[in-house]
Amino acid sequence: MKTNAVILAAGEGKRMKSDKPKALCEVLFKPMLSWVLSACEGAGIDKTCIVAGYHAEMIQERFGADYPVCLQTQRLGTGHAAMMARDFLQQGGAEHTIVLYGDAPLIDAQTIRDALAQHVECGNAVTVISAELDDPYGYGRIIRTGAEIDRIVEQKDASEEERAVHEVNSGVYWFRTADLLRALDCLRCDNAQGEYYLTDTIAILKGMGLRAGVFRAAGSDVILGANDRKGLLELNEIARRRVIERHLNNGVEFLGTDGVIIGRDVEIGAGTTILPGTILRGKTVVGKDCVLGPNSLVEDAEIGDGCIVNASQIYQSKLHNDVKMGPFVHIRPNSELCDNVKIGDFVEVKNSVVGERTAIAHLTYVGDSDVGKHVNFGCGVVTVNYDGAKKSRTVIGDEAFIGCNTNLVAPVKVGDGAYTAAGSTITKNVPDHALAIERGEMRIKEGYALRKLKR
Ligand code: UD1
Ligand code: CA
């Protein structure tokens, strides 16, 4: 059975005070719209289109390559937004279509699938996903006669009695596609807001003698959207808790979760400990038995087993096993640290490979370099990789010893087992097992200070 989805995302979100469409506001570093798209994909929906309006070009730019984007130039209501997807619905050929909001990110694949199963089994023209709220203010109320849904009435159009209903419309509905198209043709905007309400399709389809049903969501999260920054923070909190709970169930240890934010797609192995103030985001994968944090940030990185990342930041890089770093290390994109590498305080590594067991203990910059195994860096080494016009590489052989405060002016190569003397500026290749010294000869002026004192 073919299914389609239409995601309504034309909203501006004035109260966000953002110049992006509301659906692009982020929960755990991901636009809310991406959450909804993932839920649809997870539920196995064949084709999804997005209805965009406010700054539609931003949605087009971000998602247009993967999803058709329909334009709603004037925002005349949820029903009007759905009308903008007419061509998509007609051409899609899917028997059933789900309509959702791009700014309600906590809808999940399971709910989508279960609601579809009920929708199909009951032979409904439309099935509304509802939730029970303690405070239903502002939401459309589900009005029933007996067990059956009659219609949905919006807050502004509702009578006192109707406002007392706590079962509300989530804004997510399964429709038989052909019936949705028919109902859209019948929508009128004669209501308190002068909008085309998608909610009116319920009464319209019932009036045609078709069946309408309600699928009650297990919790009320599915309904949660964000209208302002406060709401967005609440969504982030809920999502954050959920992600942490998943990792707890997988055997990840947390000694408190203050300031811990883990992106939705991050994977962490059992036995790893996450300390406070640690942010893991993007496509990060962490192995077993690591300790990350406190106060670390890891983005799009692959981290092996047994690594320690203490108060450090890692971007788009790979750590093999038992790498130890920190505090205050910055690993910039495209770096690879092999097994047992040790990196100490105030070290930056960029676009470099660092071989097994190499130690870079203090105050060092390693950029655009290929560093061998078991190399020792003294304190304050700098790879001079940029001459103002182009970047060049530094190559350091296995077991080399780079003296303190060495400048390695690239392109340059230090051979296997070679030494550089402290304070040297190395501009020519150093052969294997040689010592390179480059510094002025030391001179002593006896009694200089005493003579100066007399003057
Ligand atoms: C809507 C429902 C209400 C439900 C609530 C759940 C209607 C008439 N009411 O109310 O029953 O309880 O959602 O959150 O449907 N949108 C567009 N184009 C438009 C108008 C809206 O794309 O012209 C999008 C918005 O971006 C948003 C969603 O539709 O994502 C909901 O719009 P909103 O105006 O917030 O609807 P509510 O009044 O909250
Ligand atoms: Ca809303």
PDB file of N, CA and C in Angstrom, residues 164-249:
ATOM      1  N   ALA A 164     -14.542  23.040  27.354  1.00  0.00           N
ATOM      2  CA  ALA A 164     -14.300  22.178  28.520  1.00  0.00           C
ATOM      3  C   ALA A 164     -13.732  20.810  28.118  1.00  0.00           C
ATOM      4  N   VAL A 165     -13.715  20.518  26.820  1.00  0.00           N
ATOM      5  CA  VAL A 165     -13.191  19.219  26.351  1.00  0.00           C
ATOM      6  C   VAL A 165     -11.663  19.217  26.422  1.00  0.00           C
ATOM      7  N   HIS A 166     -11.097  18.136  26.959  1.00  0.00           N
ATOM      8  CA  HIS A 166      -9.638  18.062  27.100  1.00  0.00           C
ATOM      9  C   HIS A 166      -8.963  17.249  26.000  1.00  0.00           C
ATOM     10  N   GLU A 167      -9.765  16.605  25.182  1.00  0.00           N
ATOM     11  CA  GLU A 167      -9.169  15.847  24.080  1.00  0.00           C
ATOM     12  C   GLU A 167      -8.980  16.796  22.903  1.00  0.00           C
ATOM     13  N   VAL A 168      -7.720  16.931  22.462  1.00  0.00           N
ATOM     14  CA  VAL A 168      -7.439  17.936  21.435  1.00  0.00           C
ATOM     15  C   VAL A 168      -6.850  17.325  20.172  1.00  0.00           C
ATOM     16  N   ASN A 169      -6.932  18.118  19.116  1.00  0.00           N
ATOM     17  CA  ASN A 169      -6.404  17.727  17.817  1.00  0.00           C
ATOM     18  C   ASN A 169      -4.892  17.964  17.785  1.00  0.00           C
ATOM     19  N   SER A 170      -4.131  16.916  17.442  1.00  0.00           N
ATOM     20  CA  SER A 170      -2.671  17.064  17.361  1.00  0.00           C
ATOM     21  C   SER A 170      -2.275  17.817  16.105  1.00  0.00           C
ATOM     22  N   GLY A 171      -3.185  17.834  15.121  1.00  0.00           N
ATOM     23  CA  GLY A 171      -2.840  18.433  13.835  1.00  0.00           C
ATOM     24  C   GLY A 171      -2.282  17.397  12.865  1.00  0.00           C
ATOM     25  N   VAL A 172      -2.229  16.144  13.301  1.00  0.00           N
ATOM     26  CA  VAL A 172      -1.772  15.062  12.422  1.00  0.00           C
ATOM     27  C   VAL A 172      -2.975  14.193  12.076  1.00  0.00           C
ATOM     28  N   TYR A 173      -3.125  13.912  10.784  1.00  0.00           N
ATOM     29  CA  TYR A 173      -4.279  13.154  10.315  1.00  0.00           C
ATOM     30  C   TYR A 173      -3.844  12.214   9.203  1.00  0.00           C
ATOM     31  N   TRP A 174      -4.423  11.031   9.200  1.00  0.00           N
ATOM     32  CA  TRP A 174      -4.362  10.172   8.021  1.00  0.00           C
ATOM     33  C   TRP A 174      -5.637  10.388   7.211  1.00  0.00           C
ATOM     34  N   PHE A 175      -5.489  10.556   5.917  1.00  0.00           N
ATOM     35  CA  PHE A 175      -6.640  10.687   5.025  1.00  0.00           C
ATOM     36  C   PHE A 175      -6.556   9.622   3.932  1.00  0.00           C
ATOM     37  N   ARG A 176      -7.697   9.163   3.472  1.00  0.00           N
ATOM     38  CA  ARG A 176      -7.705   8.466   2.192  1.00  0.00           C
ATOM     39  C   ARG A 176      -7.476   9.596   1.180  1.00  0.00           C
ATOM     40  N   THR A 177      -6.483   9.466   0.329  1.00  0.00           N
ATOM     41  CA  THR A 177      -6.047  10.606  -0.480  1.00  0.00           C
ATOM     42  C   THR A 177      -7.185  11.200  -1.310  1.00  0.00           C
ATOM     43  N   ALA A 178      -7.959  10.321  -1.922  1.00  0.00           N
ATOM     44  CA  ALA A 178      -9.045  10.805  -2.793  1.00  0.00           C
ATOM     45  C   ALA A 178     -10.056  11.610  -1.978  1.00  0.00           C
ATOM     46  N   ASP A 179     -10.296  11.174  -0.751  1.00  0.00           N
ATOM     47  CA  ASP A 179     -11.266  11.881   0.098  1.00  0.00           C
ATOM     48  C   ASP A 179     -10.705  13.221   0.578  1.00  0.00           C
ATOM     49  N   LEU A 180      -9.411  13.254   0.840  1.00  0.00           N
ATOM     50  CA  LEU A 180      -8.792  14.524   1.228  1.00  0.00           C
ATOM     51  C   LEU A 180      -8.967  15.545   0.104  1.00  0.00           C
ATOM     52  N   LEU A 181      -8.695  15.104  -1.129  1.00  0.00           N
ATOM     53  CA  LEU A 181      -8.814  16.015  -2.271  1.00  0.00           C
ATOM     54  C   LEU A 181     -10.248  16.533  -2.410  1.00  0.00           C
ATOM     55  N   ARG A 182     -11.197  15.641  -2.210  1.00  0.00           N
ATOM     56  CA  ARG A 182     -12.607  16.056  -2.305  1.00  0.00           C
ATOM     57  C   ARG A 182     -12.953  17.056  -1.204  1.00  0.00           C
ATOM     58  N   ALA A 183     -12.490  16.767   0.008  1.00  0.00           N
ATOM     59  CA  ALA A 183     -12.825  17.636   1.145  1.00  0.00           C
ATOM     60  C   ALA A 183     -12.189  19.014   0.976  1.00  0.00           C
ATOM     61  N   LEU A 184     -10.964  19.046   0.443  1.00  0.00           N
ATOM     62  CA  LEU A 184     -10.284  20.338   0.259  1.00  0.00           C
ATOM     63  C   LEU A 184     -11.090  21.254  -0.663  1.00  0.00           C
ATOM     64  N   ASP A 185     -11.755  20.632  -1.666  1.00  0.00           N
ATOM     65  CA  ASP A 185     -12.575  21.423  -2.591  1.00  0.00           C
ATOM     66  C   ASP A 185     -13.754  22.083  -1.879  1.00  0.00           C
ATOM     67  N   CYS A 186     -14.144  21.513  -0.742  1.00  0.00           N
ATOM     68  CA  CYS A 186     -15.349  22.016  -0.051  1.00  0.00           C
ATOM     69  C   CYS A 186     -15.031  23.002   1.069  1.00  0.00           C
ATOM     70  N   LEU A 187     -13.746  23.245   1.368  1.00  0.00           N
ATOM     71  CA  LEU A 187     -13.422  24.105   2.512  1.00  0.00           C
ATOM     72  C   LEU A 187     -13.857  25.544   2.275  1.00  0.00           C
ATOM     73  N   ARG A 188     -14.391  26.158   3.329  1.00  0.00           N
ATOM     74  CA  ARG A 188     -14.757  27.580   3.291  1.00  0.00           C
ATOM     75  C   ARG A 188     -14.051  28.273   4.458  1.00  0.00           C
ATOM     76  N   CYS A 189     -13.992  29.604   4.397  1.00  0.00           N
ATOM     77  CA  CYS A 189     -13.275  30.290   5.471  1.00  0.00           C
ATOM     78  C   CYS A 189     -14.206  31.157   6.325  1.00  0.00           C
ATOM     79  N   ASP A 190     -15.425  30.669   6.522  1.00  0.00           N
ATOM     80  CA  ASP A 190     -16.391  31.440   7.320  1.00  0.00           C
ATOM     81  C   ASP A 190     -16.301  31.065   8.803  1.00  0.00           C
ATOM     82  N   ASN A 191     -15.192  31.472   9.430  1.00  0.00           N
ATOM     83  CA  ASN A 191     -15.012  31.180  10.849  1.00  0.00           C
ATOM     84  C   ASN A 191     -14.362  32.373  11.531  1.00  0.00           C
ATOM     85  N   ALA A 192     -14.121  32.221  12.822  1.00  0.00           N
ATOM     86  CA  ALA A 192     -13.632  33.348  13.629  1.00  0.00           C
ATOM     87  C   ALA A 192     -12.322  33.935  13.108  1.00  0.00           C
ATOM     88  N   GLN A 193     -11.498  33.095  12.450  1.00  0.00           N
ATOM     89  CA  GLN A 193     -10.188  33.576  11.996  1.00  0.00           C
ATOM     90  C   GLN A 193     -10.153  33.873  10.494  1.00  0.00           C
ATOM     91  N   GLY A 194     -11.294  33.606   9.822  1.00  0.00           N
ATOM     92  CA  GLY A 194     -11.339  33.809   8.375  1.00  0.00           C
ATOM     93  C   GLY A 194     -10.320  32.963   7.626  1.00  0.00           C
ATOM     94  N   GLU A 195     -10.025  31.758   8.174  1.00  0.00           N
ATOM     95  CA  GLU A 195      -9.030  30.877   7.556  1.00  0.00           C
ATOM     96  C   GLU A 195      -9.691  29.618   6.993  1.00  0.00           C
ATOM     97  N   TYR A 196      -8.978  28.978   6.084  1.00  0.00           N
ATOM     98  CA  TYR A 196      -9.403  27.655   5.631  1.00  0.00           C
ATOM     99  C   TYR A 196      -8.846  26.639   6.634  1.00  0.00           C
ATOM    100  N   TYR A 197      -9.737  26.083   7.432  1.00  0.00           N
ATOM    101  CA  TYR A 197      -9.314  25.134   8.470  1.00  0.00           C
ATOM    102  C   TYR A 197      -9.237  23.720   7.897  1.00  0.00           C
ATOM    103  N   LEU A 198      -8.120  23.078   8.027  1.00  0.00           N
ATOM    104  CA  LEU A 198      -8.032  21.667   7.634  1.00  0.00           C
ATOM    105  C   LEU A 198      -8.951  20.824   8.520  1.00  0.00           C
ATOM    106  N   THR A 199      -9.152  21.308   9.738  1.00  0.00           N
ATOM    107  CA  THR A 199      -9.992  20.574  10.696  1.00  0.00           C
ATOM    108  C   THR A 199     -11.433  20.413  10.210  1.00  0.00           C
ATOM    109  N   ASP A 200     -11.863  21.319   9.336  1.00  0.00           N
ATOM    110  CA  ASP A 200     -13.238  21.227   8.839  1.00  0.00           C
ATOM    111  C   ASP A 200     -13.459  20.001   7.954  1.00  0.00           C
ATOM    112  N   THR A 201     -12.374  19.404   7.480  1.00  0.00           N
ATOM    113  CA  THR A 201     -12.521  18.227   6.605  1.00  0.00           C
ATOM    114  C   THR A 201     -13.253  17.099   7.329  1.00  0.00           C
ATOM    115  N   ILE A 202     -13.136  17.063   8.651  1.00  0.00           N
ATOM    116  CA  ILE A 202     -13.787  15.981   9.406  1.00  0.00           C
ATOM    117  C   ILE A 202     -15.306  16.034   9.190  1.00  0.00           C
ATOM    118  N   ALA A 203     -15.871  17.208   9.514  1.00  0.00           N
ATOM    119  CA  ALA A 203     -17.325  17.350   9.382  1.00  0.00           C
ATOM    120  C   ALA A 203     -17.754  17.208   7.918  1.00  0.00           C
ATOM    121  N   ILE A 204     -16.915  17.724   7.011  1.00  0.00           N
ATOM    122  CA  ILE A 204     -17.248  17.638   5.579  1.00  0.00           C
ATOM    123  C   ILE A 204     -17.331  16.174   5.128  1.00  0.00           C
ATOM    124  N   LEU A 205     -16.321  15.400   5.509  1.00  0.00           N
ATOM    125  CA  LEU A 205     -16.304  13.998   5.076  1.00  0.00           C
ATOM    126  C   LEU A 205     -17.435  13.216   5.740  1.00  0.00           C
ATOM    127  N   LYS A 206     -17.706  13.512   6.991  1.00  0.00           N
ATOM    128  CA  LYS A 206     -18.837  12.853   7.662  1.00  0.00           C
ATOM    129  C   LYS A 206     -20.147  13.191   6.950  1.00  0.00           C
ATOM    130  N   GLY A 207     -20.232  14.464   6.541  1.00  0.00           N
ATOM    131  CA  GLY A 207     -21.426  14.904   5.808  1.00  0.00           C
ATOM    132  C   GLY A 207     -21.604  14.157   4.492  1.00  0.00           C
ATOM    133  N   MET A 208     -20.507  13.656   3.945  1.00  0.00           N
ATOM    134  CA  MET A 208     -20.586  12.868   2.696  1.00  0.00           C
ATOM    135  C   MET A 208     -20.912  11.413   3.000  1.00  0.00           C
ATOM    136  N   GLY A 209     -21.144  11.135   4.271  1.00  0.00           N
ATOM    137  CA  GLY A 209     -21.482   9.757   4.651  1.00  0.00           C
ATOM    138  C   GLY A 209     -20.259   8.875   4.825  1.00  0.00           C
ATOM    139  N   LEU A 210     -19.076   9.501   4.926  1.00  0.00           N
ATOM    140  CA  LEU A 210     -17.850   8.714   5.078  1.00  0.00           C
ATOM    141  C   LEU A 210     -17.473   8.602   6.549  1.00  0.00           C
ATOM    142  N   ARG A 211     -16.548   7.683   6.845  1.00  0.00           N
ATOM    143  CA  ARG A 211     -16.189   7.444   8.244  1.00  0.00           C
ATOM    144  C   ARG A 211     -15.010   8.317   8.673  1.00  0.00           C
ATOM    145  N   ALA A 212     -15.122   8.867   9.878  1.00  0.00           N
ATOM    146  CA  ALA A 212     -14.006   9.601  10.476  1.00  0.00           C
ATOM    147  C   ALA A 212     -13.698   8.949  11.814  1.00  0.00           C
ATOM    148  N   GLY A 213     -12.424   8.829  12.137  1.00  0.00           N
ATOM    149  CA  GLY A 213     -12.050   8.184  13.392  1.00  0.00           C
ATOM    150  C   GLY A 213     -10.998   8.991  14.128  1.00  0.00           C
ATOM    151  N   VAL A 214     -10.743   8.570  15.361  1.00  0.00           N
ATOM    152  CA  VAL A 214      -9.720   9.234  16.172  1.00  0.00           C
ATOM    153  C   VAL A 214      -8.726   8.181  16.642  1.00  0.00           C
ATOM    154  N   PHE A 215      -7.462   8.488  16.517  1.00  0.00           N
ATOM    155  CA  PHE A 215      -6.419   7.636  17.104  1.00  0.00           C
ATOM    156  C   PHE A 215      -5.821   8.412  18.260  1.00  0.00           C
ATOM    157  N   ARG A 216      -5.991   7.885  19.448  1.00  0.00           N
ATOM    158  CA  ARG A 216      -5.485   8.589  20.617  1.00  0.00           C
ATOM    159  C   ARG A 216      -4.000   8.260  20.818  1.00  0.00           C
ATOM    160  N   ALA A 217      -3.167   9.272  20.790  1.00  0.00           N
ATOM    161  CA  ALA A 217      -1.722   9.036  20.962  1.00  0.00           C
ATOM    162  C   ALA A 217      -1.442   8.604  22.390  1.00  0.00           C
ATOM    163  N   ALA A 218      -0.397   7.792  22.547  1.00  0.00           N
ATOM    164  CA  ALA A 218      -0.064   7.245  23.857  1.00  0.00           C
ATOM    165  C   ALA A 218       0.270   8.359  24.851  1.00  0.00           C
ATOM    166  N   GLY A 219       0.998   9.352  24.419  1.00  0.00           N
ATOM    167  CA  GLY A 219       1.328  10.462  25.318  1.00  0.00           C
ATOM    168  C   GLY A 219       0.938  11.771  24.668  1.00  0.00           C
ATOM    169  N   SER A 220       1.221  12.861  25.335  1.00  0.00           N
ATOM    170  CA  SER A 220       0.852  14.147  24.745  1.00  0.00           C
ATOM    171  C   SER A 220       2.023  14.819  24.016  1.00  0.00           C
ATOM    172  N   ASP A 221       3.197  14.157  24.024  1.00  0.00           N
ATOM    173  CA  ASP A 221       4.362  14.766  23.368  1.00  0.00           C
ATOM    174  C   ASP A 221       4.151  14.994  21.874  1.00  0.00           C
ATOM    175  N   VAL A 222       3.428  14.049  21.243  1.00  0.00           N
ATOM    176  CA  VAL A 222       3.268  14.119  19.786  1.00  0.00           C
ATOM    177  C   VAL A 222       2.690  15.458  19.357  1.00  0.00           C
ATOM    178  N   ILE A 223       1.987  16.070  20.269  1.00  0.00           N
ATOM    179  CA  ILE A 223       1.279  17.291  19.921  1.00  0.00           C
ATOM    180  C   ILE A 223       2.154  18.524  20.088  1.00  0.00           C
ATOM    181  N   LEU A 224       3.229  18.363  20.840  1.00  0.00           N
ATOM    182  CA  LEU A 224       3.974  19.550  21.261  1.00  0.00           C
ATOM    183  C   LEU A 224       4.671  20.240  20.109  1.00  0.00           C
ATOM    184  N   GLY A 225       4.359  21.497  19.952  1.00  0.00           N
ATOM    185  CA  GLY A 225       5.052  22.333  18.995  1.00  0.00           C
ATOM    186  C   GLY A 225       5.671  23.471  19.762  1.00  0.00           C
ATOM    187  N   ALA A 226       6.345  24.333  19.041  1.00  0.00           N
ATOM    188  CA  ALA A 226       6.947  25.480  19.711  1.00  0.00           C
ATOM    189  C   ALA A 226       6.467  26.735  19.021  1.00  0.00           C
ATOM    190  N   ASN A 227       5.928  27.645  19.791  1.00  0.00           N
ATOM    191  CA  ASN A 227       5.500  28.919  19.223  1.00  0.00           C
ATOM    192  C   ASN A 227       6.483  30.029  19.534  1.00  0.00           C
ATOM    193  N   ASP A 228       7.272  29.818  20.589  1.00  0.00           N
ATOM    194  CA  ASP A 228       8.252  30.834  20.974  1.00  0.00           C
ATOM    195  C   ASP A 228       9.506  30.121  21.492  1.00  0.00           C
ATOM    196  N   ARG A 229      10.479  30.918  21.873  1.00  0.00           N
ATOM    197  CA  ARG A 229      11.760  30.345  22.304  1.00  0.00           C
ATOM    198  C   ARG A 229      11.610  29.501  23.570  1.00  0.00           C
ATOM    199  N   LYS A 230      10.647  29.896  24.393  1.00  0.00           N
ATOM    200  CA  LYS A 230      10.422  29.145  25.617  1.00  0.00           C
ATOM    201  C   LYS A 230       9.905  27.739  25.274  1.00  0.00           C
ATOM    202  N   GLY A 231       8.967  27.707  24.328  1.00  0.00           N
ATOM    203  CA  GLY A 231       8.442  26.427  23.883  1.00  0.00           C
ATOM    204  C   GLY A 231       9.537  25.580  23.248  1.00  0.00           C
ATOM    205  N   LEU A 232      10.419  26.235  22.513  1.00  0.00           N
ATOM    206  CA  LEU A 232      11.513  25.518  21.848  1.00  0.00           C
ATOM    207  C   LEU A 232      12.466  24.919  22.882  1.00  0.00           C
ATOM    208  N   LEU A 233      12.720  25.679  23.922  1.00  0.00           N
ATOM    209  CA  LEU A 233      13.575  25.171  25.005  1.00  0.00           C
ATOM    210  C   LEU A 233      12.928  23.952  25.663  1.00  0.00           C
ATOM    211  N   GLU A 234      11.618  24.016  25.840  1.00  0.00           N
ATOM    212  CA  GLU A 234      10.925  22.873  26.445  1.00  0.00           C
ATOM    213  C   GLU A 234      11.041  21.635  25.549  1.00  0.00           C
ATOM    214  N   LEU A 235      10.884  21.834  24.247  1.00  0.00           N
ATOM    215  CA  LEU A 235      11.029  20.705  23.323  1.00  0.00           C
ATOM    216  C   LEU A 235      12.443  20.139  23.400  1.00  0.00           C
ATOM    217  N   ASN A 236      13.418  21.028  23.456  1.00  0.00           N
ATOM    218  CA  ASN A 236      14.808  20.584  23.569  1.00  0.00           C
ATOM    219  C   ASN A 236      15.010  19.756  24.839  1.00  0.00           C
ATOM    220  N   GLU A 237      14.414  20.209  25.929  1.00  0.00           N
ATOM    221  CA  GLU A 237      14.543  19.494  27.198  1.00  0.00           C
ATOM    222  C   GLU A 237      13.957  18.085  27.104  1.00  0.00           C
ATOM    223  N   ILE A 238      12.771  18.010  26.505  1.00  0.00           N
ATOM    224  CA  ILE A 238      12.118  16.694  26.385  1.00  0.00           C
ATOM    225  C   ILE A 238      12.959  15.775  25.500  1.00  0.00           C
ATOM    226  N   ALA A 239      13.395  16.324  24.371  1.00  0.00           N
ATOM    227  CA  ALA A 239      14.180  15.518  23.430  1.00  0.00           C
ATOM    228  C   ALA A 239      15.507  15.099  24.061  1.00  0.00           C
ATOM    229  N   ARG A 240      16.129  16.015  24.786  1.00  0.00           N
ATOM    230  CA  ARG A 240      17.407  15.748  25.433  1.00  0.00           C
ATOM    231  C   ARG A 240      17.271  14.595  26.432  1.00  0.00           C
ATOM    232  N   ARG A 241      16.228  14.666  27.248  1.00  0.00           N
ATOM    233  CA  ARG A 241      15.963  13.622  28.249  1.00  0.00           C
ATOM    234  C   ARG A 241      15.787  12.274  27.560  1.00  0.00           C
ATOM    235  N   ARG A 242      15.024  12.299  26.466  1.00  0.00           N
ATOM    236  CA  ARG A 242      14.735  11.046  25.767  1.00  0.00           C
ATOM    237  C   ARG A 242      16.009  10.417  25.212  1.00  0.00           C
ATOM    238  N   VAL A 243      16.849  11.252  24.624  1.00  0.00           N
ATOM    239  CA  VAL A 243      18.086  10.725  24.038  1.00  0.00           C
ATOM    240  C   VAL A 243      18.962  10.160  25.156  1.00  0.00           C
ATOM    241  N   ILE A 244      19.058  10.879  26.262  1.00  0.00           N
ATOM    242  CA  ILE A 244      19.886  10.401  27.374  1.00  0.00           C
ATOM    243  C   ILE A 244      19.327   9.081  27.907  1.00  0.00           C
ATOM    244  N   GLU A 245      18.017   8.994  28.000  1.00  0.00           N
ATOM    245  CA  GLU A 245      17.414   7.748  28.483  1.00  0.00           C
ATOM    246  C   GLU A 245      17.765   6.564  27.579  1.00  0.00           C
ATOM    247  N   ARG A 246      17.764   6.822  26.277  1.00  0.00           N
ATOM    248  CA  ARG A 246      18.123   5.744  25.345  1.00  0.00           C
ATOM    249  C   ARG A 246      19.548   5.281  25.617  1.00  0.00           C
ATOM    250  N   HIS A 247      20.453   6.218  25.853  1.00  0.00           N
ATOM    251  CA  HIS A 247      21.842   5.833  26.106  1.00  0.00           C
ATOM    252  C   HIS A 247      21.989   5.146  27.451  1.00  0.00           C
ATOM    253  N   LEU A 248      21.214   5.580  28.449  1.00  0.00           N
ATOM    254  CA  LEU A 248      21.240   4.901  29.751  1.00  0.00           C
ATOM    255  C   LEU A 248      20.852   3.438  29.559  1.00  0.00           C
ATOM    256  N   ASN A 249      19.826   3.215  28.768  1.00  0.00           N
ATOM    257  CA  ASN A 249      19.385   1.837  28.518  1.00  0.00           C
ATOM    258  C   ASN A 249      20.437   1.023  27.787  1.00  0.00           C
TER     259      ASN A 249
END
